[in-house]
XYZ file of C-alpha atoms in Angstrom:
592
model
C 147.426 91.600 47.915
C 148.538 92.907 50.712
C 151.829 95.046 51.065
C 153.819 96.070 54.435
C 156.350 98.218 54.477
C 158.850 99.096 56.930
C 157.390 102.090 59.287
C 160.477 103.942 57.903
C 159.305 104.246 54.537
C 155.924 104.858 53.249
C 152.738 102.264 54.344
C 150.474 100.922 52.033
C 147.839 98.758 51.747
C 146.535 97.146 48.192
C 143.934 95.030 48.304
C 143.178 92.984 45.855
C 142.072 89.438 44.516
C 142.513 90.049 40.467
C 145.060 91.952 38.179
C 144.303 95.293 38.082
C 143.182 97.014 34.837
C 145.981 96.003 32.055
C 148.657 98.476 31.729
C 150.087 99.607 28.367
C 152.836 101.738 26.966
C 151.922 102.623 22.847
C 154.121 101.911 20.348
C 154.077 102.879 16.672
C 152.148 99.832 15.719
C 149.842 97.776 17.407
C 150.116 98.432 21.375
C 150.742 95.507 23.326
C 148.959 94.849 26.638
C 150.868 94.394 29.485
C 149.167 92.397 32.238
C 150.101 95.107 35.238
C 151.009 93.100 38.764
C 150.011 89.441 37.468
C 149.020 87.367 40.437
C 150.464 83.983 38.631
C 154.031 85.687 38.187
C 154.028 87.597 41.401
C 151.761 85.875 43.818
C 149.024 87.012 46.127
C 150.468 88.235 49.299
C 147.232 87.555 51.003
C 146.709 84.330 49.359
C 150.248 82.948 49.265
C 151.435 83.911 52.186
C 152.471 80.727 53.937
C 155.035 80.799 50.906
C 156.594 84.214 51.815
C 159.525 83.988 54.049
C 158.803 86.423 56.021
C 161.491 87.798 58.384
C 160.921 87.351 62.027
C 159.902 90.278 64.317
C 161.928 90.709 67.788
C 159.558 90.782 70.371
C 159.809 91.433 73.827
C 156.560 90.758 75.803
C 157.184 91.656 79.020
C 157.151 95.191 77.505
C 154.253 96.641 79.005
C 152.923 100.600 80.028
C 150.890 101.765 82.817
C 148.198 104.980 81.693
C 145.994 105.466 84.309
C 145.451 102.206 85.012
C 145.208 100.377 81.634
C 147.760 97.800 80.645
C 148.924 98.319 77.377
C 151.380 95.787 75.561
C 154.051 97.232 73.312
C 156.098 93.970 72.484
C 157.896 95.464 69.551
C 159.297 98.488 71.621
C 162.497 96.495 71.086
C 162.839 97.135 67.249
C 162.999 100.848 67.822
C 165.933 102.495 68.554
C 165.317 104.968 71.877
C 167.462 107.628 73.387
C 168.946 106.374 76.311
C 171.508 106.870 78.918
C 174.779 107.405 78.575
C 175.785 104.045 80.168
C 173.834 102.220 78.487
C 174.960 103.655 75.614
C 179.212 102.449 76.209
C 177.601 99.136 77.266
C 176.921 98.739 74.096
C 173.282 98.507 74.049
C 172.675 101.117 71.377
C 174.705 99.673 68.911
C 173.238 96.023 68.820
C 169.995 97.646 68.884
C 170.987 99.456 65.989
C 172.867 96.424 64.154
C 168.961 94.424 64.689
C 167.399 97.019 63.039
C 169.342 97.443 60.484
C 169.432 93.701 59.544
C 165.454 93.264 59.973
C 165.139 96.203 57.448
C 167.633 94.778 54.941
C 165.636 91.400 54.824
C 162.233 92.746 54.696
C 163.718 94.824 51.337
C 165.153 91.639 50.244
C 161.831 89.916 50.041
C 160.315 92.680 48.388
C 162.620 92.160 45.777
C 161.912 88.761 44.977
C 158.178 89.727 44.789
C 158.715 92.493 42.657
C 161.469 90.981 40.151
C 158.475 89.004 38.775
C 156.608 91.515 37.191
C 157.166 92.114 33.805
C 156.196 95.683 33.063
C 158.662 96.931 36.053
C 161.159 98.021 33.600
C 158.087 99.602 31.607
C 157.340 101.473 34.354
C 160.986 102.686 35.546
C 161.281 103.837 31.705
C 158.391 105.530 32.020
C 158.765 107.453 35.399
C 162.536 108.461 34.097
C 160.960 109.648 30.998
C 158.448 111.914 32.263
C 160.656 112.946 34.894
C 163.254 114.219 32.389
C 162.074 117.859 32.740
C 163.873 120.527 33.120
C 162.835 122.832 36.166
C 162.726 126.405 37.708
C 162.404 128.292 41.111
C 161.504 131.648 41.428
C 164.400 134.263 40.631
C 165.276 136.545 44.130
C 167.955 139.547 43.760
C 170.853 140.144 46.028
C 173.489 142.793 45.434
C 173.274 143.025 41.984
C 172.741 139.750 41.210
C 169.916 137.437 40.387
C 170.052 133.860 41.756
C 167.555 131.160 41.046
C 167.400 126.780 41.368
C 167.333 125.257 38.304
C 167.042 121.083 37.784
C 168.123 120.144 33.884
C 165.481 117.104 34.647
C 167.093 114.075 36.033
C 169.790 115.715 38.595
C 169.264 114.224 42.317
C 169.731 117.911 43.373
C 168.267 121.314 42.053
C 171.756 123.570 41.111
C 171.949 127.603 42.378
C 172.837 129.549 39.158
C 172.901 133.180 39.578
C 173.560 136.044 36.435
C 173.725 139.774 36.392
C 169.974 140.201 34.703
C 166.804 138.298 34.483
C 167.472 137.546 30.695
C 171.457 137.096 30.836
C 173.649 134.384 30.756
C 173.138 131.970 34.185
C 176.455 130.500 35.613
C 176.163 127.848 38.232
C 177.293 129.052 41.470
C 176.901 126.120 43.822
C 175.983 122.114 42.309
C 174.616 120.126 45.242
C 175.369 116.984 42.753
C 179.040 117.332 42.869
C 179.263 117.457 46.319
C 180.052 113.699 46.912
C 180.219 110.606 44.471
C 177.379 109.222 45.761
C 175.144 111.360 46.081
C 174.581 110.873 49.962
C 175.675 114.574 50.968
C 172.797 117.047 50.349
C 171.982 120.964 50.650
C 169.887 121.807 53.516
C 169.659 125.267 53.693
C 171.374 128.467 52.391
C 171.856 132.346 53.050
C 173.097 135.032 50.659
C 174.435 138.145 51.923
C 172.779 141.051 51.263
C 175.332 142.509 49.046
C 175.579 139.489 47.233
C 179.356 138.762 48.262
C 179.064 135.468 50.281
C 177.248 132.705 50.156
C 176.314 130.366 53.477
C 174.980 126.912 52.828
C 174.639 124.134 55.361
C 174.820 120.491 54.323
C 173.519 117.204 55.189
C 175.089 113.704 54.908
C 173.058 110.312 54.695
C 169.768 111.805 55.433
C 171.166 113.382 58.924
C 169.123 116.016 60.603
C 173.120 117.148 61.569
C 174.406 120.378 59.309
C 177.295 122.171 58.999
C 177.829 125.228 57.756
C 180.341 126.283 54.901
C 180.947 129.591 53.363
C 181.709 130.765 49.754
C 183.344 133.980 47.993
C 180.205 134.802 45.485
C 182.398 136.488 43.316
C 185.206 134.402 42.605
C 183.772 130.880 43.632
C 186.434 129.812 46.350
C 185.237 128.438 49.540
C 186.296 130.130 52.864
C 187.787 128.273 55.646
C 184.656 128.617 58.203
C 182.861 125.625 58.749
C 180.430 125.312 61.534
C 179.470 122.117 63.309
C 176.894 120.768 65.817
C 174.578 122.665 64.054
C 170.064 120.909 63.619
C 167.123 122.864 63.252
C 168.783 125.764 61.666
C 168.389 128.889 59.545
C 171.029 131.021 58.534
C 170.831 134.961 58.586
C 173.415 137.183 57.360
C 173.459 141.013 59.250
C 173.286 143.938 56.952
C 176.807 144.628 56.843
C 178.197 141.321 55.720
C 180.299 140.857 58.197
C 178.359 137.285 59.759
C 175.439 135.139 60.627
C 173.297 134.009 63.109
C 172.825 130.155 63.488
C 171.130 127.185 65.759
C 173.568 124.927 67.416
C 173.394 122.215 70.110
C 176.535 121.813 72.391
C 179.069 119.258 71.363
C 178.931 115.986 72.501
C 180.486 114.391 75.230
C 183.713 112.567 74.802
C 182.676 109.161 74.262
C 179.488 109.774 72.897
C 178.527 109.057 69.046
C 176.513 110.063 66.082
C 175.227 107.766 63.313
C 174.741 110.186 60.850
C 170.763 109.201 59.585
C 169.416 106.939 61.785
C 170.099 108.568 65.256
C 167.216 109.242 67.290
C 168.545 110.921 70.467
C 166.566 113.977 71.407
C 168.917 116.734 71.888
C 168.616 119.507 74.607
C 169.888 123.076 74.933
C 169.225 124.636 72.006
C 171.404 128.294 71.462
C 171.972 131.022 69.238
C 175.441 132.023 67.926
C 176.647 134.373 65.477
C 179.490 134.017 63.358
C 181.926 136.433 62.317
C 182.888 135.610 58.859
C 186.649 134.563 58.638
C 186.915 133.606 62.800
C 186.946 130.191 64.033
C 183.990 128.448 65.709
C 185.391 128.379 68.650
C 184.874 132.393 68.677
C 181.190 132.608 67.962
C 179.620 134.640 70.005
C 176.806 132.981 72.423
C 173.494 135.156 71.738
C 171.124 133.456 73.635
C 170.482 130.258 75.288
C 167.087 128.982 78.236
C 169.161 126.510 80.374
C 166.177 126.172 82.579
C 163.644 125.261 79.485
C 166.165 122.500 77.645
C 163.607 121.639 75.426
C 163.387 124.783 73.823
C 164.718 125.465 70.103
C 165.103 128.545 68.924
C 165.592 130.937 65.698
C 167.321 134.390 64.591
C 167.116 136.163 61.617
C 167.867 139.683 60.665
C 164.409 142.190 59.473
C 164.410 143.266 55.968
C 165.390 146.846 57.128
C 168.714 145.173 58.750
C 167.573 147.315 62.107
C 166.324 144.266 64.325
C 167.482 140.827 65.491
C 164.000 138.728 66.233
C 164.177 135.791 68.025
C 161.414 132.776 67.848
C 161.576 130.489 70.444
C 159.344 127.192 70.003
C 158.356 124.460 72.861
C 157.380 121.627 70.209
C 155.489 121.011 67.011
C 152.313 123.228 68.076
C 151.509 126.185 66.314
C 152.750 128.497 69.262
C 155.881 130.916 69.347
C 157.323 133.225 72.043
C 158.579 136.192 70.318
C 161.696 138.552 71.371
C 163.642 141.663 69.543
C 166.730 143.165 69.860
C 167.587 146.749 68.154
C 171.188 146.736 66.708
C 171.614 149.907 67.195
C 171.339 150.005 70.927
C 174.422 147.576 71.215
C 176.938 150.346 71.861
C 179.827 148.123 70.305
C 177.652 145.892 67.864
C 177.174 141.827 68.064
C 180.871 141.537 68.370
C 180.979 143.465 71.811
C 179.589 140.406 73.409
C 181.989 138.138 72.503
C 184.259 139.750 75.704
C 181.175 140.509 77.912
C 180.708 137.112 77.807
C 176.522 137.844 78.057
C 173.701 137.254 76.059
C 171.899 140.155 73.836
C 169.593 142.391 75.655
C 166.658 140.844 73.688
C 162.941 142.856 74.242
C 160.485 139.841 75.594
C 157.690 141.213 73.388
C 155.569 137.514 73.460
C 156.682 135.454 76.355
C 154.144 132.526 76.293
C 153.028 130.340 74.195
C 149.663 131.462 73.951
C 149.449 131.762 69.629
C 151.870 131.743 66.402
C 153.403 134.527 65.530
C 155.707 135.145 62.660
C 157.025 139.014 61.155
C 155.712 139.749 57.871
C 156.846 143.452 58.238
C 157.951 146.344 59.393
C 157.825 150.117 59.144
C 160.576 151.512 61.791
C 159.250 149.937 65.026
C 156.067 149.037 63.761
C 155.340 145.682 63.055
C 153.323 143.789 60.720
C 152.617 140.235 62.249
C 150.681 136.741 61.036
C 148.785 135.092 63.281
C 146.277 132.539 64.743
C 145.721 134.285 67.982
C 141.872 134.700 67.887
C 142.135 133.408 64.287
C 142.324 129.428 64.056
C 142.806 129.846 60.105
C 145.208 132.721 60.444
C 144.934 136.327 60.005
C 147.017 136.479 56.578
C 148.122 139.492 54.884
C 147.665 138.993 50.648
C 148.892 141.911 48.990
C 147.448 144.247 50.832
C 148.126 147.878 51.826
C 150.064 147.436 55.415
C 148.879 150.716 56.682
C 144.812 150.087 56.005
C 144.650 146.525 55.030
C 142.774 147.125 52.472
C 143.082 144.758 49.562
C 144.569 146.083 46.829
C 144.091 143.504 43.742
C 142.934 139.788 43.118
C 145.487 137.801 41.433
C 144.089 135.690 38.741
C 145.182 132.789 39.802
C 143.656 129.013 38.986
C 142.721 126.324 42.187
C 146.421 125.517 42.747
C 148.924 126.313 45.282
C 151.246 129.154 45.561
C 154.521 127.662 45.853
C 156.717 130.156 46.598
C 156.646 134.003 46.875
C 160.241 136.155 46.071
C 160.471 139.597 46.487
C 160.912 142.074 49.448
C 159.761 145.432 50.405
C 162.103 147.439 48.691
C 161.423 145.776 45.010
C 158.731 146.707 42.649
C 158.128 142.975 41.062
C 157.442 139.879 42.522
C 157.726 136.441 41.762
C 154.695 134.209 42.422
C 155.463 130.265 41.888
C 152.556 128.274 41.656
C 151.291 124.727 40.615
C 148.709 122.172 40.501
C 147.302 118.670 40.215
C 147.361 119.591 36.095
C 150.371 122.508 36.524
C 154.036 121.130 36.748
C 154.891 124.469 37.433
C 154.312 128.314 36.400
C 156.552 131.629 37.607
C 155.121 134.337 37.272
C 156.039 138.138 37.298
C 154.376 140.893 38.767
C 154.756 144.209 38.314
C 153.470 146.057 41.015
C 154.318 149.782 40.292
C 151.081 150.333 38.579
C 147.574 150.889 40.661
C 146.330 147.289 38.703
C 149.351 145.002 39.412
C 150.542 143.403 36.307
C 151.141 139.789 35.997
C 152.949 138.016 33.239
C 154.095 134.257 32.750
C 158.069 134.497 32.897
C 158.700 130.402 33.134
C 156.533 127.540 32.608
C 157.309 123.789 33.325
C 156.463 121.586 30.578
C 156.560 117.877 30.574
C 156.949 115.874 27.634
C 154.246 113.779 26.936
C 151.606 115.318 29.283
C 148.231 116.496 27.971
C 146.195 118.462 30.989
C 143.356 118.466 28.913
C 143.176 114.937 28.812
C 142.575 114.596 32.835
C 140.313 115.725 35.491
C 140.281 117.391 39.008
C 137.077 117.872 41.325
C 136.865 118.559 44.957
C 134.333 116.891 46.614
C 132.646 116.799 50.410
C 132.336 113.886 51.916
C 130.473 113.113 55.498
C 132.395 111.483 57.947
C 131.380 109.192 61.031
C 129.828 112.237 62.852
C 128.455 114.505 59.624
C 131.711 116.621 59.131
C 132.408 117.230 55.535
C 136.228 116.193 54.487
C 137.580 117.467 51.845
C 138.904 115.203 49.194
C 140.735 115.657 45.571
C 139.930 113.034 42.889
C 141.671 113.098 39.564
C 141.485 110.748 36.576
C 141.229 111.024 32.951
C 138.262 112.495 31.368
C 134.911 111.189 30.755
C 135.599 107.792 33.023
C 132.313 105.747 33.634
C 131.931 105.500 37.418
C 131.003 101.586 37.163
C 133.349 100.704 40.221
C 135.902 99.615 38.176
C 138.936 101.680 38.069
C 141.817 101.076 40.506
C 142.059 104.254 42.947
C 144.926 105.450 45.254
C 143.753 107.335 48.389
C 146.384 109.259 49.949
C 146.160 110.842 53.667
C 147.830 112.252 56.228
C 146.149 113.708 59.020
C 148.498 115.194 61.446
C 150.797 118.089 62.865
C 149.055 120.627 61.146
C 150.274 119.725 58.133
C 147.625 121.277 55.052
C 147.832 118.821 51.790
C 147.349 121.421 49.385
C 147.303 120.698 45.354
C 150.912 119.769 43.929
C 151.809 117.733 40.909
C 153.441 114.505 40.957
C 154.657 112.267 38.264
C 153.987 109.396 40.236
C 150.551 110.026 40.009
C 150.781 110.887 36.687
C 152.057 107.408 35.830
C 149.019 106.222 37.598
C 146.623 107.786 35.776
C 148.031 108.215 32.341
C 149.474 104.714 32.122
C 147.331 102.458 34.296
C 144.026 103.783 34.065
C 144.127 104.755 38.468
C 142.057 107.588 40.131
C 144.228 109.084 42.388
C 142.606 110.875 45.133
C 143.857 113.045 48.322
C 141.744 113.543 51.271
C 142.027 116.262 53.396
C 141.430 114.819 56.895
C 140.795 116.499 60.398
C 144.365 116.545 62.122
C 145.970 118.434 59.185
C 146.075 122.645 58.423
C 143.455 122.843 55.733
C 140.975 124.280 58.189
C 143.177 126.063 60.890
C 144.082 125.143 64.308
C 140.712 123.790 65.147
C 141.093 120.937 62.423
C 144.381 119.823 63.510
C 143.256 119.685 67.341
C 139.634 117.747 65.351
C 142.152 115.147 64.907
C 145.074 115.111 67.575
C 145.453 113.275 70.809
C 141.910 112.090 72.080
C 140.264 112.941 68.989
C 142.682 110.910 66.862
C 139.808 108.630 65.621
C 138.311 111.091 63.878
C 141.406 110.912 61.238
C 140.646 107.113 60.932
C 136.871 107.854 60.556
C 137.345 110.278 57.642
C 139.338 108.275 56.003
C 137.268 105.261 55.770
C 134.429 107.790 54.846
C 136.435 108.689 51.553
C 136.900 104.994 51.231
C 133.750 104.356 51.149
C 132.528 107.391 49.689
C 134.893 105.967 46.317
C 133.023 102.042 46.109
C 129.545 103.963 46.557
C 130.431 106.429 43.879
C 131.109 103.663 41.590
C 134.875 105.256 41.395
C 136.169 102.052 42.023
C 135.697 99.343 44.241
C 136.914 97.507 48.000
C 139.442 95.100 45.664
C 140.716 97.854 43.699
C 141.535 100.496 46.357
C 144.954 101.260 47.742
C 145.944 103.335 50.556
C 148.935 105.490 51.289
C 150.689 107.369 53.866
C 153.555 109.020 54.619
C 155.354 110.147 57.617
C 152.300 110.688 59.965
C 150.334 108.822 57.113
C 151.959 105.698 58.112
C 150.285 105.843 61.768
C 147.275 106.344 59.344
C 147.311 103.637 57.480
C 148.822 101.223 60.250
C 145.375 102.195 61.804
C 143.289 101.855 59.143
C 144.903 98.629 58.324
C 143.989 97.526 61.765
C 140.435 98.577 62.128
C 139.410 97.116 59.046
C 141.129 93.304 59.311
């Protein structure tokens, strides 16, 4: 069977020519087998095709681009919506173009529908997925003021709620609940910003999916909202100055009269990226302008205040490549603060410390003007800083910590504890607490994430090497339950990426969990060329002209499955998302 999703949602290819292996829920008796995607109730996508309405593609063939010479064909150029002019744009071009692609989207979902409303077991598996789902969860605990704040998810809420509470063991209160924030559930929380006394909250929010923010503020103490709101606002963080008294923020320019936004589905790439700073309690239309590059339009850029309070440091970026320019500005040498500039009408004297794009840079640190920095100049995996003593950088103390990933990391200079979040293929979730005042740091559970129904002993994780096309050894994940005999014939989900530097590091998912526990899948990740797992040299193994080399890895782990007797070429499904997609649309491709 063959399955082809819309390139706005995840890609995936099944292939297969008999029901998979039967899936079953127990009950207190005798379990009844469920036959899991029956070809006689569902049909065979590959073999009844001719049967399948499917809806019609626009094409356009006289589409056609020019690279150096070679004529290459994009008929379907037409299904995409592009940025374009501004005429075009009132002649209504945009909007039919948006009107297609909204109606070829709703139909291909419609005949997915009538595929999948004849298997039986798909209320099995929704009550399944909900079930296992239905745990609660916990991010790592950060102080501000004199207040703790930490997420917390009660298990089935679309959106994780900020609590906050005067000590780590006291009574939480909800401070902000994303889930209330519209009745159906289409406005989400972006990003946030505390101040650092705790007083005021900042919190930007998203409607429909939109890449578009703006920016509210709250009274922490008494729960009211403030009138600010900030608009035109993408690509932002928000960072409060030591005082409380505002924020820096990324904003484009307003649009044009006569121009529109379709809040989630707009693709229009938008130029002249600038910093602003808001004085809390002021209109908009007073920010002051911090810095903008009207000869580099391309540019986006990002402030935020060092832990000290004592520096503004501005990144500026050129695109998705692991390079940064780098700029400071000392508070203290503005003779009448941020808000002096609002009549100078000028930019902040920033310092041009990095002014190419030569590396990545990001502050870790600082001592006074001394600065601590991570980066990949001369290091394509990094030059990372783990708990180490700043001044020698000597290491100081191995955590004991499993083959996982470290989720999240809360603490700053000033405390003597940190939170470490961390999880795994087989880990939901752990938080744990570190004291770091004595010479041996201490480390202590303080929350774990338990899901009902899960047994990690029952299951399995292995890394294993696998040779690609050219003798490079790829990385790949494969877990399953225990003990499974390798006799080729267990279906087996291969997931991939393969792109933008992007490192697919271990996580848990109760998707996959479903897959394993209920159906009797081996669900495997693959660490291609193209993604961050190896540094910058792996991405650029797998970007641009070297592109193929993502396709040839993944085929490798493919293949490296049937051989292994893992499973076999009618029981193995592919996924992708985001870049993925590209991944599988290749893969797709180069095997047919």
């Amino acid at each position: 069977m063959l399955l082809l999703l819309n390139k706005s949602v995840p890609l995936r290819l099944l292939l297969s020519r008999r029901p998979l292996k039967p899936f079953f829920l127990p009950r207190p008796s005798r379990p009844r087998r469920l036959p899991l995607l029956p070809c006689a109730a569902m049909g065979s996508v590959a073999g009844d095709a001719a049967r399948l309405a499917y809806p019609p593609a626009r094409r356009d063939d006289s589409v056609v681009d020019d690279y150096h010479g070679v004529q290459v064909p994009d008929p379907y150029r037409c299904q995409v919506s592009l940025a374009c002019g501004y005429a075009l744009r009132r002649a209504g071009w945009r909007t039919r173009t948006r009107r297609r692609r909204k109606e070829f989207v709703a139909k291909q979902a419609e005949l997915s529908e009538t595929v999948l409303a004849g298997c039986p077991d798909r209320e099995n598996l929704r009550r399944e997925v909900t079930r296992l789902f239905d745990h609660p969860r916990y991010a790592a605990p950060f102080r501000r003021g004199n207040k703790y704040f930490h997420f917390h998810n009660s298990g089935l809420q679309a959106q994780s709620v900020l609590y906050m509470q005067d000590e780590l063991d006291g009574k939480a209160e909800v401070l902000l609940d994303p889930n209330t924030l519209s009745k159906d559930g289409t406005v989400a929380l972006s990003t946030y910003s505390i101040s650092e006394d705790g007083n005021y909250i900042a919190y930007g929010l998203s409607e429909s999916g939109s890449d578009w923010v703006s920016i509210h503020v709250m009274n922490v103490t008494n729960k009211q909202p403030m009138p600010d709101k900030l608009s035109w606002v993408k690509f932002s963080s928000i960072s409060w100055t030591h005082d409380g008294k505002g924020f820096f923020y990324s904003r484009y320019p307003a649009p044009r009269e006569g121009e529109e936004l379709d809040a989630g589905t707009e693709t229009n790439i938008n130029p002249n990226h600038q910093i602003y700073y808001h004085v809390l309690g002021t209109n908009q239309s007073e920010d002051i302008l911090c810095w903008k590059d009207p000869e580099h339009p391309k540019y986006s850029f990002g402030a935020s205040i060092t832990e000290d309070g004592k520096y503004i440091i501005l990144t500026v970026y050129e695109g998705c490549d692991p390079v940064n320019k780098l700029y400071y500005c000392e508070i203290s040498s503005l003779p009448q603060g941020i808000e002096g500039f609002r009549e100078r009408q000028e930019m902040l004297p920033f310092v041009k410390l990095i002014d190419n794009f030569d590396a990545q840079y990001q502050v870790v640190a600082n001592d006074g003007d001394e600065f601590t920095f991570l980066t990949n100049k001369s290091a394509s995996r990094n030059k990372l800083v783990r708990l180490r003593d700043l001044r020698t950088g000597n290491l100081i103390h191995q955590l004991p910590l499993e083959i996982g990933s470290v989720s999240e990391i809360s603490c700053r200079r000033e405390d003597k504890e940190v939170f470490i979040g961390f999880t795994s293929f087989l880990s939901p979730g752990i938080i744990y607490r570190c004291n770091l005042a004595p010479a041996i740091p201490e480390m202590k559970m303080f929350r774990e994430i338990s899901v009902p129904g899960f047994d990690r002993t029952s299951f399995q994780v292995k890394q294993v090497f696998v040779p690609s096309k050219d003798g490079t050894k790829i990385p790949m994940f494969i877990m399953s339950k225990k003990d499974i005999n390798l006799d080729g014939s267990h279906p087996t989900l291969l997931y991939g990426n393969g792109g933008f530097n992007i490192s697919l590091t271990p996580s848990f998912s109760v998707g996959r969990l479903v897959l394993c526990k209920n159906m009797g899948f081996v669900v495997c990740v693959a660490n291609i060329r193209g993604g961050g797992e190896y540094g910058e040299e792996w991405h650029k193994a797998g970007a641009l002209a070297m592109k193929q080399n993502c396709f040839d890895d993944f085929a490798a782990c493919a293949e490296f499955l049937i051989s292994n007797g893992y499973t076999s070429s009618n029981r193995l499904c592919i996924e992708g998302r985001s870049n993925g997609g590209l991944l599988i649309a290749a893969s797709i491709n180069q095997v047919i």
